[in-house]
XYZ file of C-alpha atoms in Angstrom:
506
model
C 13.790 25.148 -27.261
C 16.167 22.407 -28.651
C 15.704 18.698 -28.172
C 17.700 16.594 -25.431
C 18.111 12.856 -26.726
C 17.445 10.356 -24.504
C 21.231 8.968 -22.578
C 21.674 5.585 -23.527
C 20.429 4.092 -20.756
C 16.852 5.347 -21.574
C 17.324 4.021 -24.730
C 17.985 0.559 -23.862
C 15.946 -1.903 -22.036
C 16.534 -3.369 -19.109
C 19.541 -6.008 -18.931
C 19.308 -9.638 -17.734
C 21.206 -8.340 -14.350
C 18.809 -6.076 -13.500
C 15.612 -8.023 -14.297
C 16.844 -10.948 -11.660
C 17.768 -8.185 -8.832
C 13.795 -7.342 -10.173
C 12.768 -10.731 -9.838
C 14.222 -11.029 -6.026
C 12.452 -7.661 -4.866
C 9.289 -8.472 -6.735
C 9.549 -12.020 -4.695
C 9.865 -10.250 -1.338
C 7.081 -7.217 -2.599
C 4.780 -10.178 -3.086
C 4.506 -11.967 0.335
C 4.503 -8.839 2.229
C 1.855 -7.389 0.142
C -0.363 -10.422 -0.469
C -0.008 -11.092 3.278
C -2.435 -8.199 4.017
C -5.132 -9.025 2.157
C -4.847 -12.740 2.702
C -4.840 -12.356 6.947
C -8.193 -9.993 6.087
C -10.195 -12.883 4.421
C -9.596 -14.888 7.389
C -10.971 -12.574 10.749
C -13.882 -14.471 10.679
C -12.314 -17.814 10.644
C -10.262 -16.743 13.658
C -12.925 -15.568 15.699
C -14.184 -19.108 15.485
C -10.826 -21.280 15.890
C -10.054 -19.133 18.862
C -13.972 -17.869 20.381
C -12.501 -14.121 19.885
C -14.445 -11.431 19.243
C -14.306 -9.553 15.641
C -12.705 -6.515 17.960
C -9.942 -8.499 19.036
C -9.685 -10.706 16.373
C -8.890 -7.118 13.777
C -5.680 -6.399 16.166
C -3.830 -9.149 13.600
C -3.951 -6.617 11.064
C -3.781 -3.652 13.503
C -0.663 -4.812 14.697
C 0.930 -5.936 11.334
C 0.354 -2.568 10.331
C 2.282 -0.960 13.470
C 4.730 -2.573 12.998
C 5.275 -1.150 9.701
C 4.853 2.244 10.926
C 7.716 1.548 13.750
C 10.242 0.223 11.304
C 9.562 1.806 7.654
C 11.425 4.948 9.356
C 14.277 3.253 10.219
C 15.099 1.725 6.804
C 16.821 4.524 5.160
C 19.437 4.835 7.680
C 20.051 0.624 8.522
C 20.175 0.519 4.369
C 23.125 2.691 4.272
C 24.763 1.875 7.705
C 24.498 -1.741 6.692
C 24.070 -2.404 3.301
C 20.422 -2.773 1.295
C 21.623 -6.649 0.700
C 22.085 -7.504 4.516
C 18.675 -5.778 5.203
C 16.968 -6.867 2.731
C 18.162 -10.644 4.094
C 17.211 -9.901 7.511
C 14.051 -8.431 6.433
C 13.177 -11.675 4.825
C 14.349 -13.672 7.595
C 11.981 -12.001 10.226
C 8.768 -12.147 8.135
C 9.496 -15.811 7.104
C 10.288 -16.558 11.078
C 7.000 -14.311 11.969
C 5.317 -16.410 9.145
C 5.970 -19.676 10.620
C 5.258 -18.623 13.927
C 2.079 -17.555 13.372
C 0.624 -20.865 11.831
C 1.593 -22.392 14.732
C -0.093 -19.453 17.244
C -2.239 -21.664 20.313
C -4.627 -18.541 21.021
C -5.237 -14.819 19.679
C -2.665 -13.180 22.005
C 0.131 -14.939 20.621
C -1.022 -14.605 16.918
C -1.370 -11.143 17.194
C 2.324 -11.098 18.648
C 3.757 -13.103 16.397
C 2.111 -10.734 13.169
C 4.119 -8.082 14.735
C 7.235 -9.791 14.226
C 5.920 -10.561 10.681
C 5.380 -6.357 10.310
C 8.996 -5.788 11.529
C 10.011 -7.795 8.150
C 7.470 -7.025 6.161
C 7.971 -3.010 6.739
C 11.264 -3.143 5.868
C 10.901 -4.905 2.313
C 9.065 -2.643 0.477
C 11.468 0.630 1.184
C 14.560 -1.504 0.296
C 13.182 -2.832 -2.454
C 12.667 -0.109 -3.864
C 16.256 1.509 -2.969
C 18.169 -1.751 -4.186
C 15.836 -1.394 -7.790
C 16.445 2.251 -8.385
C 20.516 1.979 -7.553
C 20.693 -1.049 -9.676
C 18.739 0.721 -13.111
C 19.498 3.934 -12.758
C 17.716 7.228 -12.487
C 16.874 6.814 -16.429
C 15.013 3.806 -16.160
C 13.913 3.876 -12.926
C 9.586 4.143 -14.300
C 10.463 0.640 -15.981
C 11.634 -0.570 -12.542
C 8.841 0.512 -10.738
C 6.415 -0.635 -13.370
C 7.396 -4.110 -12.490
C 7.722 -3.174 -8.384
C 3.937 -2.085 -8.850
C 2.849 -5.568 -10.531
C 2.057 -6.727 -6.509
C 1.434 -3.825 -5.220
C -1.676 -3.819 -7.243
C -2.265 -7.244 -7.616
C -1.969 -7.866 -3.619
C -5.545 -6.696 -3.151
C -7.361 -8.987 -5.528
C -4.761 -11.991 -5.331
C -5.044 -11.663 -1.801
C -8.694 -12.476 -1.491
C -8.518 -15.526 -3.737
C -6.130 -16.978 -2.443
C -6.554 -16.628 1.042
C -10.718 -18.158 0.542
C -8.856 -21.282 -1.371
C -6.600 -22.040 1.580
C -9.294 -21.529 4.522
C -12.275 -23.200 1.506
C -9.663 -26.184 0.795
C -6.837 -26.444 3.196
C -6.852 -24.797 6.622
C -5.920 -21.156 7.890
C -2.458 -22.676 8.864
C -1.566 -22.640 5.128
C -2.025 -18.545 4.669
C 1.367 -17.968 6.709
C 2.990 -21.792 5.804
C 3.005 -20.582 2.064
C 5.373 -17.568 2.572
C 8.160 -20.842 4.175
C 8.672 -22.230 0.736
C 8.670 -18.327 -0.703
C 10.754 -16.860 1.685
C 13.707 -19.639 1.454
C 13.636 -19.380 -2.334
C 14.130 -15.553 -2.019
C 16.582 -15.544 0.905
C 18.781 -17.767 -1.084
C 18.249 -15.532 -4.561
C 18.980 -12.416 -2.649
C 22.350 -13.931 -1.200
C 23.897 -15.351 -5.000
C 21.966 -12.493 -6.611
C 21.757 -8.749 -5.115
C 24.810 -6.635 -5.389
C 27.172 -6.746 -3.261
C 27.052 -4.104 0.376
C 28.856 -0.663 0.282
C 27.406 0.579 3.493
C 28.583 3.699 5.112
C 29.110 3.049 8.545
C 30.189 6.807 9.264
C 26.618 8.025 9.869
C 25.191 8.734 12.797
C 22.237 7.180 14.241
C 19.134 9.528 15.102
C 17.895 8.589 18.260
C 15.716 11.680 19.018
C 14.272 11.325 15.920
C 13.142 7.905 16.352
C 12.065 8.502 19.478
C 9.967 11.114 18.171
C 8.709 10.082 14.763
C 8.411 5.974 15.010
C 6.006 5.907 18.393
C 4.162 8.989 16.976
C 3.729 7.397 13.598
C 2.202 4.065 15.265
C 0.130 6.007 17.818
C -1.663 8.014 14.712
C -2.674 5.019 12.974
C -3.835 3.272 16.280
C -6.088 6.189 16.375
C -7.035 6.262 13.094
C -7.733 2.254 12.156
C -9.807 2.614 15.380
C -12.140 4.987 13.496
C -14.230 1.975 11.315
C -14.405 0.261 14.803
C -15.765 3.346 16.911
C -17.718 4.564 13.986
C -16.874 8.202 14.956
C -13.597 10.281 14.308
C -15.057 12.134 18.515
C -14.112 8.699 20.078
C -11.388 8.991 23.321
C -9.739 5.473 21.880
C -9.552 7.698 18.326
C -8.724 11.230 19.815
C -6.258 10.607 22.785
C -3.642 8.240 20.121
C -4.358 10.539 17.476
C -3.138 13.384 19.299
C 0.069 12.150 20.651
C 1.121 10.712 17.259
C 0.365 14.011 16.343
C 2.235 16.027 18.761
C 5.881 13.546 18.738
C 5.222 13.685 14.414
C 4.906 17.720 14.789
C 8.201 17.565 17.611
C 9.853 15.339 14.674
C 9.470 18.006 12.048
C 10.715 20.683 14.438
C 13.933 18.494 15.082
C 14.688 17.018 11.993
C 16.486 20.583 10.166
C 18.837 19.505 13.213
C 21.058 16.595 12.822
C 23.238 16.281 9.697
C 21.711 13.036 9.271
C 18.186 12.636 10.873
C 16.294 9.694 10.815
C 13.833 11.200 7.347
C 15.168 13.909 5.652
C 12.866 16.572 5.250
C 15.367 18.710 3.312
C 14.249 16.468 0.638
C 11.033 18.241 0.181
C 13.507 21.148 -1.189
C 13.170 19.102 -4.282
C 10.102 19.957 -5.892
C 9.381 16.869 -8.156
C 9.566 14.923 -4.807
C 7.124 17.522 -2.933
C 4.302 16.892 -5.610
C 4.935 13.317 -5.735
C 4.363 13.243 -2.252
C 0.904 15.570 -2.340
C -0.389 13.691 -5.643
C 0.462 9.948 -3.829
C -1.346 10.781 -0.431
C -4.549 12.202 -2.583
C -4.567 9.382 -4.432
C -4.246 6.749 -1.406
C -6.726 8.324 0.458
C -9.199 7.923 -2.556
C -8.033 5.116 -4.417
C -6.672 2.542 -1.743
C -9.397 3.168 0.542
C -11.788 2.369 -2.354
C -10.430 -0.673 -3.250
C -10.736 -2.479 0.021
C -14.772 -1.718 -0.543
C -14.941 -3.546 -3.852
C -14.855 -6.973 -2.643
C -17.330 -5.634 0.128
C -19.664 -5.008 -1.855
C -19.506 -8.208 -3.890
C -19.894 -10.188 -0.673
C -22.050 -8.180 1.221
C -24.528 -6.449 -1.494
C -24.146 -9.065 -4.140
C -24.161 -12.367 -2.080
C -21.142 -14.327 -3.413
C -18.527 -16.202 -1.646
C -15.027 -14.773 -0.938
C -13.262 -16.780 -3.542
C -15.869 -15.671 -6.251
C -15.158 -12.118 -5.032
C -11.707 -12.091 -5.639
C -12.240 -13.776 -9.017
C -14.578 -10.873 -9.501
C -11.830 -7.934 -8.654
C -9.553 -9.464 -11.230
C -10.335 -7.376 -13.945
C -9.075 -4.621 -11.788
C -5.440 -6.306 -12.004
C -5.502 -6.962 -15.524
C -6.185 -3.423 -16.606
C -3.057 -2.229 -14.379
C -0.854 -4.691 -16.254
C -1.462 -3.675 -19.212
C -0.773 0.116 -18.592
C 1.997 -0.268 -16.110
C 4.865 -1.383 -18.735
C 3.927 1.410 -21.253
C 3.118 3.587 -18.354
C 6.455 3.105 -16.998
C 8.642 3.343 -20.343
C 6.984 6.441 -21.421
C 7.912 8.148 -18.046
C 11.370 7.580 -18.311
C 11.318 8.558 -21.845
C 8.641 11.718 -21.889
C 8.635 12.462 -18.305
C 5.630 11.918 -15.751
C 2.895 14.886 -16.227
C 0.947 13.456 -19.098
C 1.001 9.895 -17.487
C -0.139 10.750 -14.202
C -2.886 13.142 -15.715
C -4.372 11.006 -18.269
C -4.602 8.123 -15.092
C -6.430 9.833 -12.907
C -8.794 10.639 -15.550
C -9.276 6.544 -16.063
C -9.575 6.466 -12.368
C -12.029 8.885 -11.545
C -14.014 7.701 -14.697
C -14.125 4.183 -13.518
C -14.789 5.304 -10.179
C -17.722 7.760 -11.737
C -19.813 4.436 -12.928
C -19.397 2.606 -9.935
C -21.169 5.644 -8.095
C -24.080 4.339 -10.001
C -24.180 0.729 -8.929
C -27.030 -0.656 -7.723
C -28.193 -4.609 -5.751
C -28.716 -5.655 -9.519
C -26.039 -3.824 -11.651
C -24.917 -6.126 -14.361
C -21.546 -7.284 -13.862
C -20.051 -6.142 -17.416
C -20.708 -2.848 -16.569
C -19.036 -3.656 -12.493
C -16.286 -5.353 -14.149
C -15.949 -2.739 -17.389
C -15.466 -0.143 -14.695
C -13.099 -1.731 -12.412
C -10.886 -2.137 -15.811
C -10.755 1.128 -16.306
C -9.979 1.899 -12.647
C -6.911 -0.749 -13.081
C -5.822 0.653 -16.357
C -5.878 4.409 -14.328
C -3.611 3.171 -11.483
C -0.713 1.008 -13.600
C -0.291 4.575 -14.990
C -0.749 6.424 -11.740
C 0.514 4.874 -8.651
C 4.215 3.864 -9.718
C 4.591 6.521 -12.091
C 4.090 9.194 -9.303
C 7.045 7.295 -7.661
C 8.839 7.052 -10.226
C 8.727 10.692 -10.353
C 9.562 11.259 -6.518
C 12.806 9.087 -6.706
C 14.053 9.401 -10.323
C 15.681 13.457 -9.206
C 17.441 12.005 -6.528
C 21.316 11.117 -6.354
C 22.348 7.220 -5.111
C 22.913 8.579 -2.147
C 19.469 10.114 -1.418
C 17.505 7.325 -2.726
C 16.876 5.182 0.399
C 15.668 8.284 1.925
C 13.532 9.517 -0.735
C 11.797 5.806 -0.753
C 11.349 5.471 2.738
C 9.541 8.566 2.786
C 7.242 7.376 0.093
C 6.815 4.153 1.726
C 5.740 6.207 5.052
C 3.193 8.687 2.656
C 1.499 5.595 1.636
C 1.133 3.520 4.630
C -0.408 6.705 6.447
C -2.325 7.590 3.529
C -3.725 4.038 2.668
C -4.893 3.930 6.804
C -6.333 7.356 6.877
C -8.211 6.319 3.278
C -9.237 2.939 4.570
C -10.373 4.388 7.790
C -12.661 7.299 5.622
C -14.326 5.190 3.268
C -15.362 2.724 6.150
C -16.895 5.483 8.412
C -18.742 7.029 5.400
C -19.973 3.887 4.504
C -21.217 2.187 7.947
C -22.626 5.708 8.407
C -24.805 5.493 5.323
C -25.454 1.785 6.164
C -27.267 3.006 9.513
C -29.313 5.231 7.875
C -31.645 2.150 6.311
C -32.951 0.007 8.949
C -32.811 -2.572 6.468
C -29.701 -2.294 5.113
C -27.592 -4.423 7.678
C -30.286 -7.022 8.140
C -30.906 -8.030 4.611
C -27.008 -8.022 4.148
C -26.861 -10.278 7.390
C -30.048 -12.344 5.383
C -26.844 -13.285 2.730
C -25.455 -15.635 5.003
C -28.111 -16.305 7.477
C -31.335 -17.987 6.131
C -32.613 -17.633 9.591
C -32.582 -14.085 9.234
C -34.534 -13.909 5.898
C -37.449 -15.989 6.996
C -38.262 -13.377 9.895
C -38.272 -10.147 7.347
C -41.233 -9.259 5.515
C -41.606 -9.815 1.501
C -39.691 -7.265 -0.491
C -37.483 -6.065 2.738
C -34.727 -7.792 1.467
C -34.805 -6.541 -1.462
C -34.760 -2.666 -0.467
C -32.313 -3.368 2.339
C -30.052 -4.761 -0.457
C -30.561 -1.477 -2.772
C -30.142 0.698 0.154
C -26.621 -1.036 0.984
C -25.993 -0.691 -2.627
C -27.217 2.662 -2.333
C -24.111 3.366 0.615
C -21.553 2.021 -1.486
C -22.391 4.253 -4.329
C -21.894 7.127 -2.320
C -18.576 6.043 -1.002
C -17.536 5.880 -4.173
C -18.716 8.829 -4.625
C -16.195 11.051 -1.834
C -13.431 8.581 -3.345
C -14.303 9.993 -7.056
C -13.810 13.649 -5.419
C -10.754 13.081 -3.699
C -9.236 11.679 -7.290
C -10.762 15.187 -9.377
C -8.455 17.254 -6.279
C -5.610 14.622 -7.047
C -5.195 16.176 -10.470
C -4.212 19.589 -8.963
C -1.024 18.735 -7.678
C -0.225 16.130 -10.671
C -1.163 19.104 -12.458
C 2.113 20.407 -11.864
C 4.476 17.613 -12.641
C 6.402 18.110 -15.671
C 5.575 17.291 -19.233
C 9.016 16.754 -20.166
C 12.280 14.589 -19.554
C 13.630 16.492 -16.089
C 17.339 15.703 -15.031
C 18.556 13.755 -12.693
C 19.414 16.339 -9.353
C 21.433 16.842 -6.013
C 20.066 16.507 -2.998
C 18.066 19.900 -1.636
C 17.286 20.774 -5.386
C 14.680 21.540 -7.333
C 13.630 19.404 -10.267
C 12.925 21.091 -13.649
C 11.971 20.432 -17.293
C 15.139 19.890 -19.770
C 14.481 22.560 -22.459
């Protein structure tokens, strides 16, 4: 077996042109990201500025996040009929206008409308980010790229909730949407002097079958399965009857797509089979990890007492151990290829996930916090690497497909996770008839005075107790992960055609 030497472009870093198209993507990446998290810290403050209840009240973030399933599948094909720079423009211009309009919403109904205008933008930034990054570095330094596209993709989560309790703490809830005005102008205008130039290719096709099919069946899965935490049971009608039809148009999608020459998601990509694993390894790992992570703070507020912005102060360490590994973790995948990377993360993961299996109502925070450093160290050299992995075989050409597909894996694969880690852990909440009382006793002295001595005190440790085993099916879920990272390679692969297979350079 000889030796292939890195091409130069492995070699070298990355130039001053490519870290400012990096700095306008990471710009967009941010608001859309932090936006999530933010909106969630604030439910409870908008079931009291607008007498809602918490059902009604969740449909802001049900339908921000349909709105990403409608339009993620249309990216690929707007990028390359009109241009990644044009999108990614309009992309910004919708979220900022959904932004705006939502600070100013006069009731619930009209909030909740105008965060679907906000999802139409938001959906789209992410996939063309992505696409205008990998174009612009190349296929040999596209795990450096990523590395910093992952920076708020794994920061969004704990940012999120510290910033958002700030604004509602110091400002008002206005300010959690007025904040992206000042951001989104600054990176509509760096996108127009700074992103290359359009080459679109107006010769395609449009799919229209296809997103009849796949976009409506993609929103109508996750209706069904965000309304799981809600329903508390995977048997409800409101669960089963949206789950199915998603189901059925997704399955008439597949059946359709090996039709068109150009369909709206190419499934022909899964010939390649570096993308294929990417794509099993990613949805494991959302489903375990993801989910997980919107527990943490949970259990910091809930189990532990403190206040939202102490919370998110709390998750921090989280963030810090993914930027230190997501740098290295990136250059050594474009230099030694993805399988040891993606291995030896998971391993961090599921370790850090191992100890917080343990945790208990009086755990001491160094060993929390130690844990959740590990679990951030695991991801920076997990989560971007596998997509580094998925995208870096594909030719220019393919690459807006390739990403929109892996934006699509992980939106469905972060719901489904979300929507698993909250059943299992309401369901192990109702098992202690003190469990939701003495967390209710956190923020209700009314509610402590009327429970016996020492009831507060075992419905704490039994909440505890629920979390711990939560973190338990997510610790599970990461061990299967490592089967189908198993099979990434260990070395430098080449850079392929579309509809090929990816293997090791010997």
């Amino acid at each position: 077996m000889t030796t292939v030497p890195d091409p130069p472009e492995a070699q070298r870093g990355l130039d001053a042109g490519v870290i400012k198209i990096a700095g306008v993507v990471v710009l967009g990446a941010i608001m859309s990201i932090l936006d999530i998290t933010v909106v969630s810290v604030a439910l409870p403050t908008f079931q009291t500025e607008f007498g809602a209840n918490y059902a009604t009240v969740a449909w802001t973030m049900t339908g921000y996040t349909l709105a990403l399933a409608t339009v993620i599948p249309l990216t690929g094909w707007a990028a390359d009929r009109f241009g990644t720079k044009r999108l990614y423009i309009l992309a910004l211009v919708l979220f900022v206008a959904g932004s705006v309009l939502c600070s100013s919403a006069w009731d619930i109904s009209s909030l909740i409308a105008f965060r679907v205008l906000q999802g139409l933008g938001g959906g789209m930034l992410m996939p063309l980010g992505m696409t205008i990054l990998t174009r612009a570095a190349g296929p040999d330094r596209i795990g450096r790229i990523m590395a910093l596209l992952g920076i708020p993709m794994l920061l969004g989560p704990i940012g999120g909730p510290i910033l958002g309790g700030w604004m509602i703490e110091s400002l008002s809830w206005h300010w959690i949407f007025l904040i992206n005005l000042p951001i989104g102008l600054i990176g509509m205008a760096a996108a127009a002097k700074i992103l290359p130039k359009d080459a679109p290719t107006p010769s395609e096709s449009f799919d229209w079958t296809g997103m009849l099919l796949m976009s409506p069946g993609l929103a109508l899965f996750l209706f069904g399965v965000s309304s799981i935490p809600e329903e508390g049971t995977a048997a409800s009608t409101r669960v089963l009857v949206p789950m199915a039809i998603g189901a059925v148009l997704i399955a008439a999608f597949v059946r359709h797509a090996f039709r068109p020459e150009h369909p709206l998601i190419d499934l022909r990509l899964f010939k390649n089979r570096q993308l294929t694993t990417a794509v099993i390894t990613l949805t494991l790992f959302a489903i375990a990890v993801m989910g997980a992570m919107l527990l943490i703070p949970s259990y910091f507020l809930q189990v532990r007492g403190e206040s939202t912005l102490q919370a998110g102060i709390l998750v921090a360490p989280q963030g810090l151990g993914a930027m230190l590994t997501m740098p290295l973790a990136g250059r050594l995948v474009d230099r030694t290829g993805p399988g040891r990377i993606v291995l030896s993360g998971l391993v961090f993961v599921a370790v850090g996930l191992g100890v917080l299996t343990q945790v208990g109502a009086d755990t001491s925070y160094v060993v929390v916090l130690g844990a959740l450093f590990l679990m951030g160290m695991g991801m920076g050299a997990t989560m971007m690497p596998t997509m580094t992995a998925a995208l870096q075989t594909l030719t220019d050409h393919m690459i807006a497909r390739g990403s929109t597909m892996m934006n699509i894996v992980q939106q469905v694969a972060t719901s489904i996770g979300t929507a698993v880690m909250s059943v299992v852990l309401s369901s192990r909440l109702n098992d202690s008839e003190l469990a939701r009382p003495a967390i209710a006793s956190q923020s209700n002295p009314a509610i402590a005075e009327q429970m016996p001595p020492g009831a507060i005190d075992q419905g704490l440790s039994d909440a505890a107790s629920g979390f711990g085993t939560t973190f338990t099916v997510a610790v599970v879920l990461v061990v299967l992960t490592l089967v189908p990272a198993a099979f990434f390679p260990r070395r430098k692969t080449a850079a392929q055609g579309e509809g090929t297979s990816a293997m090791p350079v010997h």
